[in-house]
Short mmCIF file of C-alpha atoms in Angstrom, two decimals:
data_model
loop_
_atom_site.label_atom_id
_atom_site.label_comp_id
_atom_site.label_asym_id
_atom_site.label_seq_id
_atom_site.Cartn_x
_atom_site.Cartn_y
_atom_site.Cartn_z
CA MET A 1 -36.82 18.55 -15.07
CA ARG A 2 -33.56 19.33 -13.20
CA ARG A 3 -34.10 21.11 -10.47
CA LYS A 4 -32.04 24.87 -10.50
CA SER A 5 -29.74 25.57 -7.67
CA PRO A 6 -30.66 28.59 -5.60
CA PRO A 7 -28.40 31.67 -6.31
CA ARG A 8 -25.60 32.29 -4.18
CA PRO A 9 -26.06 34.89 -1.71
CA ALA A 10 -24.60 38.51 -2.28
CA ALA A 11 -21.85 39.06 -0.21
CA PRO A 12 -20.53 42.83 -0.01
CA ALA A 13 -16.93 43.29 -1.05
CA ALA A 14 -16.63 45.73 2.13
CA ALA A 15 -16.43 44.85 5.71
CA VAL A 16 -19.15 44.03 7.50
CA ALA A 17 -20.09 44.10 11.47
CA LEU A 18 -20.83 40.71 12.90
CA GLU A 19 -21.92 39.17 16.20
CA ILE A 20 -20.17 35.72 16.55
CA GLU A 21 -22.50 33.22 17.85
CA LYS A 22 -20.27 30.13 18.57
CA LEU A 23 -17.45 28.32 17.32
CA VAL A 24 -17.66 25.54 15.13
CA TYR A 25 -15.84 22.63 14.20
CA GLY A 26 -12.71 23.76 11.89
CA GLY A 27 -11.78 26.70 14.23
CA ASP A 28 -13.95 29.40 12.96
CA GLY A 29 -16.74 31.57 14.51
CA LEU A 30 -20.09 31.52 13.19
CA ALA A 31 -22.22 34.58 12.30
CA ARG A 32 -24.92 35.54 10.50
CA HIS A 33 -25.79 38.82 8.50
CA ASP A 34 -28.52 39.80 6.03
CA GLY A 35 -29.31 35.97 5.89
CA VAL A 36 -26.04 35.01 4.90
CA THR A 37 -23.70 32.69 7.14
CA TYR A 38 -20.23 33.87 7.75
CA PHE A 39 -17.36 32.11 8.84
CA VAL A 40 -14.27 33.87 10.68
CA PRO A 41 -11.33 32.20 12.17
CA PHE A 42 -9.52 33.45 15.70
CA VAL A 43 -12.58 34.92 16.87
CA LEU A 44 -14.67 33.95 20.35
CA ALA A 45 -18.39 33.30 20.86
CA GLY A 46 -20.04 36.74 22.12
CA GLU A 47 -17.39 39.21 20.18
CA SER A 48 -18.59 41.84 17.94
CA ILE A 49 -16.48 42.37 14.96
CA ARG A 50 -16.11 43.94 11.51
CA ALA A 51 -14.61 41.25 8.86
CA ARG A 52 -14.15 41.53 5.56
CA PRO A 53 -15.46 38.76 2.85
CA VAL A 54 -12.61 36.73 1.41
CA ASP A 55 -14.13 33.84 -0.15
CA GLN A 56 -17.89 33.21 -1.04
CA ARG A 57 -19.37 29.89 -1.55
CA ARG A 58 -22.70 28.80 -2.44
CA ASN A 59 -24.10 28.75 1.23
CA PHE A 60 -21.78 30.82 3.03
CA VAL A 61 -18.98 33.08 3.08
CA ARG A 62 -15.44 32.99 4.61
CA ALA A 63 -14.07 36.58 6.19
CA LYS A 64 -11.17 37.91 7.69
CA LEU A 65 -11.42 39.51 10.70
CA GLU A 66 -10.52 43.24 10.53
CA GLU A 67 -11.55 45.15 13.82
CA PHE A 68 -12.88 44.28 17.24
CA LEU A 69 -15.99 46.20 18.09
CA ARG A 70 -16.39 44.30 21.36
CA VAL A 71 -14.05 41.88 22.51
CA SER A 72 -14.52 38.81 25.01
CA PRO A 73 -13.38 38.89 28.52
CA GLU A 74 -12.22 35.46 28.08
CA ARG A 75 -9.69 36.47 25.08
CA VAL A 76 -6.10 35.95 26.22
CA ALA A 77 -2.84 36.80 24.49
CA PRO A 78 -1.37 33.93 22.44
CA LEU A 79 1.91 32.58 23.35
CA CYS A 80 3.33 31.93 20.02
CA PRO A 81 4.45 34.95 17.63
CA TYR A 82 3.37 33.07 14.48
CA PHE A 83 -0.33 32.59 15.85
CA THR A 84 -2.60 33.56 13.04
CA ALA A 85 -0.04 33.53 10.28
CA CYS A 86 0.82 29.93 10.65
CA GLY A 87 -1.75 27.44 10.05
CA GLY A 88 -0.78 24.81 12.87
CA CYS A 89 -2.96 26.22 15.78
CA HIS A 90 -6.57 27.99 15.88
CA TYR A 91 -7.28 28.45 19.54
CA GLN A 92 -4.27 30.13 21.15
CA HIS A 93 -6.49 33.27 21.95
CA ILE A 94 -8.60 31.06 24.15
CA PRO A 95 -7.85 29.93 27.68
CA TYR A 96 -7.14 26.43 27.83
CA PRO A 97 -10.08 25.11 30.33
CA ARG A 98 -12.45 26.89 27.93
CA GLN A 99 -10.98 25.23 24.94
CA LEU A 100 -12.07 21.82 26.33
CA GLU A 101 -15.58 23.25 26.79
CA VAL A 102 -15.80 24.39 23.04
CA LYS A 103 -14.71 21.28 21.99
CA ARG A 104 -17.34 19.35 24.04
CA ASP A 105 -20.03 21.70 22.87
CA ILE A 106 -19.09 20.82 19.23
CA VAL A 107 -19.10 17.27 19.74
CA ARG A 108 -22.62 17.53 20.96
CA GLU A 109 -23.84 19.92 18.45
CA THR A 110 -22.37 17.53 15.77
CA PHE A 111 -24.08 14.60 17.17
CA ALA A 112 -27.33 16.09 16.93
CA ARG A 113 -26.75 17.68 13.73
CA LEU A 114 -25.48 14.99 11.75
CA GLY A 115 -26.20 11.69 13.71
CA ARG A 116 -29.39 12.70 14.89
CA LEU A 117 -28.37 11.99 18.22
CA ASN A 118 -28.98 14.08 21.33
CA TRP A 119 -26.54 12.66 23.98
CA ASP A 120 -27.57 14.28 27.50
CA GLY A 121 -25.13 12.26 29.28
CA PRO A 122 -21.90 13.57 30.59
CA VAL A 123 -18.75 13.81 28.54
CA THR A 124 -15.56 13.10 30.37
CA LEU A 125 -12.76 15.63 29.42
CA HIS A 126 -9.39 14.29 29.39
CA GLY A 127 -7.22 17.80 29.28
CA SER A 128 -3.55 17.39 28.44
CA GLU A 129 -0.79 19.93 29.08
CA PRO A 130 -1.41 22.90 26.67
CA PHE A 131 1.70 23.27 25.26
CA GLY A 132 4.87 20.92 24.62
CA TYR A 133 2.66 18.24 24.09
CA ARG A 134 3.35 17.06 20.29
CA ASN A 135 5.88 14.03 19.97
CA ARG A 136 5.62 14.34 15.90
CA ALA A 137 6.21 17.26 13.82
CA GLN A 138 6.28 17.68 10.06
CA TRP A 139 7.91 20.88 8.74
CA LYS A 140 7.91 22.13 5.15
CA VAL A 141 11.19 23.19 3.58
CA ARG A 142 11.24 25.75 0.58
CA PRO A 143 14.19 27.81 -1.05
CA GLN A 144 14.37 31.35 -0.07
CA PRO A 145 15.49 34.31 -2.23
CA PRO A 146 18.50 35.74 -1.80
CA ARG A 147 18.76 38.74 0.76
CA ALA A 148 21.63 40.58 -1.29
CA ALA A 149 22.72 40.43 -4.93
CA GLY A 150 25.09 37.75 -5.39
CA THR A 151 24.20 35.62 -2.07
CA ARG A 152 22.83 32.52 -1.92
CA GLY A 153 19.15 32.22 -0.43
CA GLY A 154 19.27 28.86 0.88
CA LEU A 155 16.60 26.89 2.60
CA ALA A 156 14.03 27.80 5.17
CA LEU A 157 11.60 25.78 7.05
CA GLY A 158 8.21 26.30 9.06
CA TYR A 159 4.62 25.46 8.42
CA PHE A 160 2.08 26.59 5.56
CA ARG A 161 0.35 29.77 6.14
CA ALA A 162 -3.31 29.54 7.41
CA GLY A 163 -5.18 28.55 4.01
CA SER A 164 -2.72 28.20 1.77
CA ASN A 165 0.55 26.50 0.72
CA GLN A 166 3.13 29.37 1.38
CA LEU A 167 5.83 28.73 3.66
CA CYS A 168 5.40 30.58 7.32
CA VAL A 169 8.96 30.36 8.45
CA VAL A 170 9.21 29.95 12.08
CA ASP A 171 12.08 30.21 14.75
CA GLU A 172 10.05 28.29 17.59
CA CYS A 173 6.86 26.18 18.24
CA PRO A 174 5.76 26.02 21.61
CA VAL A 175 3.65 22.79 20.77
CA LEU A 176 6.47 20.89 20.60
CA ALA A 177 7.90 18.41 22.98
CA PRO A 178 11.46 19.31 23.97
CA PRO A 179 13.31 17.05 21.66
CA LEU A 180 11.44 18.28 18.70
CA ALA A 181 11.93 21.80 19.84
CA ALA A 182 15.89 21.19 19.70
CA ALA A 183 15.42 19.28 16.41
CA LEU A 184 13.93 22.36 15.07
CA GLU A 185 16.39 24.80 15.99
CA THR A 186 19.25 22.30 14.83
CA PHE A 187 17.33 21.98 11.51
CA ARG A 188 17.25 25.57 11.07
CA ALA A 189 20.96 26.09 11.54
CA THR A 190 21.71 23.37 9.30
CA LEU A 191 19.75 24.34 6.21
CA ARG A 192 21.25 28.00 6.66
CA SER A 193 24.56 26.33 6.20
CA GLY A 194 23.60 24.72 2.87
CA ALA A 195 24.55 21.24 4.38
CA LEU A 196 21.09 19.50 2.99
CA PRO A 197 20.24 19.39 -0.74
CA GLU A 198 18.00 22.40 -2.20
CA SER A 199 15.55 19.51 -3.42
CA LEU A 200 14.78 19.11 0.13
CA ARG A 201 10.72 19.93 0.80
CA GLU A 202 9.82 18.35 4.18
CA ILE A 203 11.38 16.96 7.18
CA GLU A 204 9.20 14.75 9.75
CA VAL A 205 10.36 14.06 13.11
CA PHE A 206 9.14 11.65 15.81
CA ALA A 207 10.54 11.47 19.35
CA GLU A 208 9.90 8.72 22.00
CA PRO A 209 10.01 9.60 25.60
CA SER A 210 13.64 9.52 26.19
CA GLY A 211 14.51 11.73 23.26
CA SER A 212 15.58 9.09 20.50
CA LEU A 213 14.18 10.51 16.95
CA LEU A 214 12.93 9.06 13.69
CA VAL A 215 13.71 11.42 10.85
CA ASN A 216 12.14 11.58 7.75
CA LEU A 217 13.47 13.62 4.78
CA THR A 218 11.25 14.23 1.67
CA PHE A 219 12.95 15.53 -1.56
CA SER A 220 11.56 16.76 -4.83
CA ALA A 221 14.32 14.18 -6.26
CA LEU A 222 16.32 11.70 -4.25
CA PRO A 223 19.68 13.45 -3.87
CA ASP A 224 22.83 11.64 -5.19
CA GLY A 225 24.87 10.10 -2.29
CA PRO A 226 21.77 9.70 0.28
CA ARG A 227 24.12 8.20 2.89
CA ARG A 228 25.91 11.00 2.99
CA VAL A 229 22.95 13.20 3.78
CA ALA A 230 21.97 10.72 6.54
CA GLU A 231 25.56 11.28 7.97
CA ARG A 232 25.06 15.17 7.85
CA VAL A 233 21.92 14.71 9.82
CA ARG A 234 23.46 12.13 12.45
CA ALA A 235 26.25 14.74 12.74
CA ALA A 236 23.74 17.66 13.73
CA ILE A 237 21.36 15.47 15.70
CA PRO A 238 22.92 12.69 17.37
CA ALA A 239 19.64 11.67 18.71
CA ALA A 240 18.56 10.96 15.02
CA ARG A 241 18.33 6.55 15.56
CA SER A 242 17.26 6.10 12.09
CA VAL A 243 17.04 8.30 8.98
CA LEU A 244 14.67 7.77 6.20
CA LEU A 245 15.20 9.63 2.90
CA ARG A 246 12.54 9.49 -0.34
CA ASP A 247 11.31 11.44 -3.04
CA THR A 248 7.56 13.03 -2.85
CA GLU A 249 6.08 10.12 -4.99
CA GLY A 250 7.34 7.85 -2.46
CA GLU A 251 8.90 5.70 -5.24
CA ARG A 252 12.56 5.87 -3.95
CA MET A 253 13.71 5.34 -0.81
CA GLU A 254 16.84 4.91 1.39
CA LEU A 255 17.04 3.95 4.78
CA ASP A 256 19.84 4.73 7.28
CA GLY A 257 19.43 2.98 10.44
CA PRO A 258 17.08 0.18 11.95
CA GLY A 259 13.85 1.78 10.46
CA HIS A 260 12.11 2.03 13.86
CA LEU A 261 12.16 3.34 17.29
CA SER A 262 10.88 1.82 20.57
CA TYR A 263 8.22 4.00 22.32
CA HIS A 264 7.57 2.98 26.08
CA ALA A 265 4.12 3.68 27.23
CA ARG A 266 2.38 2.14 30.22
CA GLY A 267 4.65 -0.99 30.74
CA THR A 268 5.06 -1.74 26.87
CA ASP A 269 7.78 -1.22 24.63
CA TYR A 270 6.05 -0.53 21.28
CA ARG A 271 8.08 -0.62 18.08
CA VAL A 272 7.24 2.14 15.90
CA GLY A 273 8.48 2.32 11.95
CA HIS A 274 9.18 5.55 10.00
CA LEU A 275 5.67 5.41 8.13
CA SER A 276 3.50 3.84 11.03
CA PHE A 277 0.90 6.12 12.79
CA PHE A 278 1.51 6.52 16.52
CA GLN A 279 -0.62 8.96 18.76
CA VAL A 280 1.15 12.28 18.83
CA ASN A 281 0.13 13.90 22.29
CA ARG A 282 2.75 12.63 24.80
CA TYR A 283 0.73 13.07 27.66
CA LEU A 284 -2.46 11.47 27.08
CA ILE A 285 -1.07 8.19 25.28
CA GLU A 286 -1.33 6.54 28.52
CA PRO A 287 -4.58 7.63 29.65
CA MET A 288 -6.07 6.64 26.31
CA ILE A 289 -4.74 2.93 26.62
CA GLU A 290 -6.12 2.86 30.24
CA ALA A 291 -9.71 4.05 29.03
CA VAL A 292 -9.78 1.80 26.13
CA THR A 293 -8.52 -1.64 27.83
CA SER A 294 -9.64 -1.30 31.10
CA GLY A 295 -13.29 -2.52 31.10
CA PRO A 296 -14.54 -6.17 31.67
CA ALA A 297 -12.11 -8.64 29.96
CA GLN A 298 -13.35 -11.91 28.93
CA GLY A 299 -13.46 -14.02 25.61
CA LEU A 300 -12.55 -12.47 22.18
CA ALA A 301 -11.46 -8.92 21.50
CA LEU A 302 -11.21 -7.82 18.01
CA ASP A 303 -8.77 -4.62 17.66
CA LEU A 304 -9.92 -2.73 14.18
CA PHE A 305 -7.87 -0.31 12.51
CA ALA A 306 -5.05 -1.72 15.04
CA GLY A 307 -2.06 0.25 14.16
CA VAL A 308 1.09 -0.70 15.71
CA GLY A 309 -1.01 -2.38 18.60
CA LEU A 310 -1.30 0.55 20.70
CA PHE A 311 -4.54 -1.31 22.13
CA SER A 312 -3.67 -4.74 21.11
CA VAL A 313 -1.00 -5.37 23.25
CA PRO A 314 -2.79 -4.27 26.48
CA LEU A 315 -5.73 -6.04 25.68
CA GLY A 316 -3.81 -9.42 24.94
CA LYS A 317 -2.90 -9.49 28.38
CA ARG A 318 -6.29 -9.38 29.73
CA PHE A 319 -8.70 -11.26 27.00
CA GLU A 320 -8.52 -15.09 26.01
CA ARG A 321 -8.05 -14.26 22.33
CA VAL A 322 -7.19 -11.05 20.78
CA VAL A 323 -7.35 -10.47 16.82
CA ALA A 324 -5.68 -7.15 15.34
CA VAL A 325 -6.46 -6.15 11.91
CA GLU A 326 -4.30 -3.45 10.32
CA ALA A 327 -4.37 -2.46 6.62
CA ASP A 328 -0.96 -0.72 5.88
CA PRO A 329 1.95 -2.46 5.29
CA ALA A 330 4.28 -0.41 7.28
CA ALA A 331 2.24 -0.34 10.35
CA ALA A 332 1.18 -4.11 10.16
CA ARG A 333 4.76 -5.22 10.27
CA ASP A 334 5.31 -3.16 13.51
CA LEU A 335 1.88 -4.51 14.90
CA GLU A 336 3.17 -8.36 14.10
CA ALA A 337 6.40 -7.72 15.87
CA ASN A 338 4.96 -6.12 19.01
CA LEU A 339 2.25 -8.72 19.39
CA ASN A 340 4.95 -11.46 18.86
CA ALA A 341 7.15 -9.92 21.65
CA ALA A 342 3.91 -9.37 23.93
CA GLY A 343 2.79 -13.13 23.05
CA ALA A 344 6.29 -14.15 24.31
CA THR A 345 5.54 -13.25 27.63
CA ALA A 346 1.75 -13.68 28.11
CA PRO A 347 -0.03 -16.81 27.83
CA ARG A 348 -2.75 -15.58 25.39
CA THR A 349 -3.57 -16.14 21.59
CA ILE A 350 -3.25 -12.83 19.94
CA GLY A 351 -2.54 -12.42 16.12
CA ALA A 352 -2.20 -10.00 13.60
CA VAL A 353 -4.03 -9.87 10.11
CA ASN A 354 -2.82 -7.33 7.65
CA ALA A 355 -6.18 -6.64 5.57
CA GLU A 356 -8.80 -4.19 5.10
CA VAL A 357 -11.39 -4.15 8.07
CA ALA A 358 -14.52 -4.38 5.73
CA ARG A 359 -12.83 -7.37 4.05
CA PHE A 360 -11.75 -9.15 7.17
CA LEU A 361 -15.35 -8.69 8.77
CA ALA A 362 -17.06 -10.17 5.54
CA ASP A 363 -15.54 -13.39 6.48
CA TRP A 364 -15.53 -13.36 10.27
CA ARG A 365 -18.29 -15.33 11.84
CA GLU A 366 -17.62 -15.39 15.53
CA THR A 367 -19.14 -13.12 17.90
CA PRO A 368 -16.46 -10.90 19.93
CA ASP A 369 -17.17 -9.54 23.26
CA LEU A 370 -15.55 -6.31 22.82
CA VAL A 371 -14.45 -4.51 19.42
CA VAL A 372 -12.16 -1.65 19.47
CA LEU A 373 -12.55 0.82 16.38
CA ASP A 374 -9.85 3.37 15.69
CA PRO A 375 -10.27 4.27 12.03
CA PRO A 376 -8.63 6.87 10.13
CA ARG A 377 -10.39 10.60 9.51
CA LEU A 378 -12.90 9.04 7.13
CA GLY A 379 -14.27 6.31 9.83
CA VAL A 380 -15.64 3.12 9.35
CA PRO A 381 -16.73 1.79 5.76
CA ALA A 382 -20.50 1.38 5.69
CA GLU A 383 -20.06 -2.59 4.83
CA ALA A 384 -18.15 -2.64 8.15
CA ILE A 385 -20.79 -1.60 10.25
CA ALA A 386 -23.06 -3.61 8.43
CA ALA A 387 -21.10 -6.74 9.60
CA LEU A 388 -20.48 -5.42 12.53
CA ALA A 389 -24.37 -5.04 13.25
CA LYS A 390 -24.80 -9.04 12.34
CA LEU A 391 -21.88 -9.97 14.70
CA ARG A 392 -23.48 -7.77 17.46
CA PRO A 393 -20.65 -7.96 19.87
CA GLY A 394 -21.08 -7.36 23.65
CA ARG A 395 -19.03 -4.10 23.67
CA ILE A 396 -17.89 -1.53 20.99
CA LEU A 397 -15.24 1.21 21.71
CA TYR A 398 -14.94 3.64 18.86
CA VAL A 399 -11.86 6.00 18.76
CA SER A 400 -12.39 8.87 16.50
CA CYS A 401 -10.28 11.97 15.21
CA ASP A 402 -13.29 13.38 13.48
CA PRO A 403 -16.64 14.32 14.98
CA ALA A 404 -18.51 14.34 11.49
CA THR A 405 -17.55 10.94 10.43
CA LEU A 406 -17.88 9.58 13.98
CA ALA A 407 -21.53 11.17 14.17
CA ARG A 408 -22.41 9.38 10.78
CA ASP A 409 -21.16 5.98 12.07
CA LEU A 410 -22.91 6.46 15.40
CA ARG A 411 -26.32 7.07 13.70
CA ALA A 412 -25.57 3.64 11.55
CA LEU A 413 -24.90 1.85 14.88
CA ALA A 414 -27.70 3.24 16.50
CA GLU A 415 -29.88 1.98 13.75
CA ALA A 416 -28.17 -1.61 13.92
CA GLY A 417 -29.03 -1.58 17.73
CA PHE A 418 -26.59 -0.15 19.44
CA GLU A 419 -26.52 2.91 22.10
CA ILE A 420 -23.94 5.22 23.81
CA ALA A 421 -22.96 4.07 27.31
CA GLU A 422 -20.20 6.77 27.69
CA LEU A 423 -18.84 9.57 26.12
CA HIS A 424 -14.94 10.58 26.29
CA LEU A 425 -13.03 13.74 25.05
CA PHE A 426 -9.17 13.25 24.85
CA ASP A 427 -7.69 16.60 24.11
CA MET A 428 -4.97 15.21 21.67
CA PHE A 429 -4.25 18.67 20.12
CA PRO A 430 -4.55 21.65 22.35
CA GLN A 431 -4.88 24.76 20.77
CA THR A 432 -6.31 23.57 17.52
CA TYR A 433 -9.68 22.56 16.51
CA HIS A 434 -8.79 18.92 16.27
CA ILE A 435 -10.83 16.75 18.34
CA GLU A 436 -10.50 12.88 19.73
CA THR A 437 -13.20 11.23 20.83
CA LEU A 438 -13.83 7.82 22.48
CA VAL A 439 -17.39 6.41 22.70
CA HIS A 440 -18.66 3.40 24.52
CA LEU A 441 -21.37 1.32 23.09
CA THR A 442 -23.43 -1.17 24.10
CA PRO A 443 -26.38 -3.21 22.25
CA LYS A 444 -29.71 -1.81 23.22
CA PRO A 445 -31.73 -4.10 25.81
#
C-alpha cells in the first residue's frame, strides 16, 4: 500500500511574528512558528520580525519581511540602491567579516547534516575585497514600454529581480570590477540610443586585469548584418577585444575578433575563450592557485574538471607528469592551448584529454600522487568517486562551489577511506550566499 504524504502545514495568510534562529545556504534566515519552518531573506540571526507568507511548500513556508520588531546591532546599510530588489546580492546588510563567519558556519552545518561529517578542525578563511571584485557580469536586456504616446520604449538592461524573471533595471552595480562598471554605463547609453537590435536579450562581459574585454551578445534571433552590430559595440567600447553574437538556442553564432583573450595570473598567461569558465573574483584567483598547487610535488597529478588549466599549468611546473581532463569542448580548446604554451618552456610531460571525467577514470589504472577535483555545481559523479576509491591517490584536493553536493561527495569519499586534512573557504562571491570551498583529503591510516 502506498504511504500517504503528511498534510501540508497550514500557513496563515496574515503576517506572523518570527525569531530568526540562523542563516542557511541560499541567503535566507530560518525561523519556526507553530511547528512550521519559515525562510525569510534579508534578515540576521537574533532579529525579531513580522513576515508575511508568500509561498507554502510541503515542509516549509517562504515569507517576506514586513516589519522589524527587534533589529540586530550588526545590521549595516547596504551600499547598492537596488539591494533586495535585484536578485544578485543577498548579504549587503551584513558586515563583511560577519559574512565570512556565516558562510563558515553554514559549511560546518551542511557537512554535519548532509555528509554526517563533524569537522571540528579549523576552517581557513580567505576573504576578498567586498566590492569591485567581479571580472565577469551577465546583464539581462528587455524591451521597455514607451514613456509617452508616440515615443519608442527602447531596451534596458539589469538583473532579474529576486525570485523572478522580471527585469530590475540598474544604473550601477558595486560588485563589478572597474572595466565592467564602465561597460555597464556604456551599454546603457548604447541601448538608449537604439544602436543595438531589439532582439538583444543578454549581454555577458569578461575582463582581464589590464581591462581588455570579451563580449557575448545573445539575441532571440540572430540579427541581419551581425558584423555591423559587432562594429557598433567596438565603437562604443574600444576595450572589446572580441565580440560573439549568438541566438538563445546557441545554434547560430557569429564571431568578430580572435575569440579569446589572455588573463595573466601568477606568472602565467591563460587563454580564455568566449564560452569558457574562469574564476570571477579577481582578488582571489592567485591565492586559490597557490593553495591548490603549493603542496608536495612528485610523480603524477590528475587535474579533473580542469577548465582552461588554471591549476594544470602551475602543477605542470612541479610534477613529473600532469594529465588534465575537461569535457566541455570550448574549455578543452583553451586548455590544450595553455598546456602547449606551458610545455614549450617546461621540461614536463603535461597533456590534455577532452573527455567526461567518469569515462576517463573508468579506463585509468595508474595511481596518482595528487588528484584535483573542480567540478560544476552538481559535484562529482558517483561512478567517478568509486573509481577514485579504487585508485587511492596520495592526496585529493576538492574545489567546490556548492556545499550540499560537496558534503554528499565527502561522505562517499569518507566511506571509501579518505579523511579531511584541511578545510579552506574562499569567498569568491562577497555579498552573496555562494560559497567556494577547498578540501584537502588524504587516505586514512
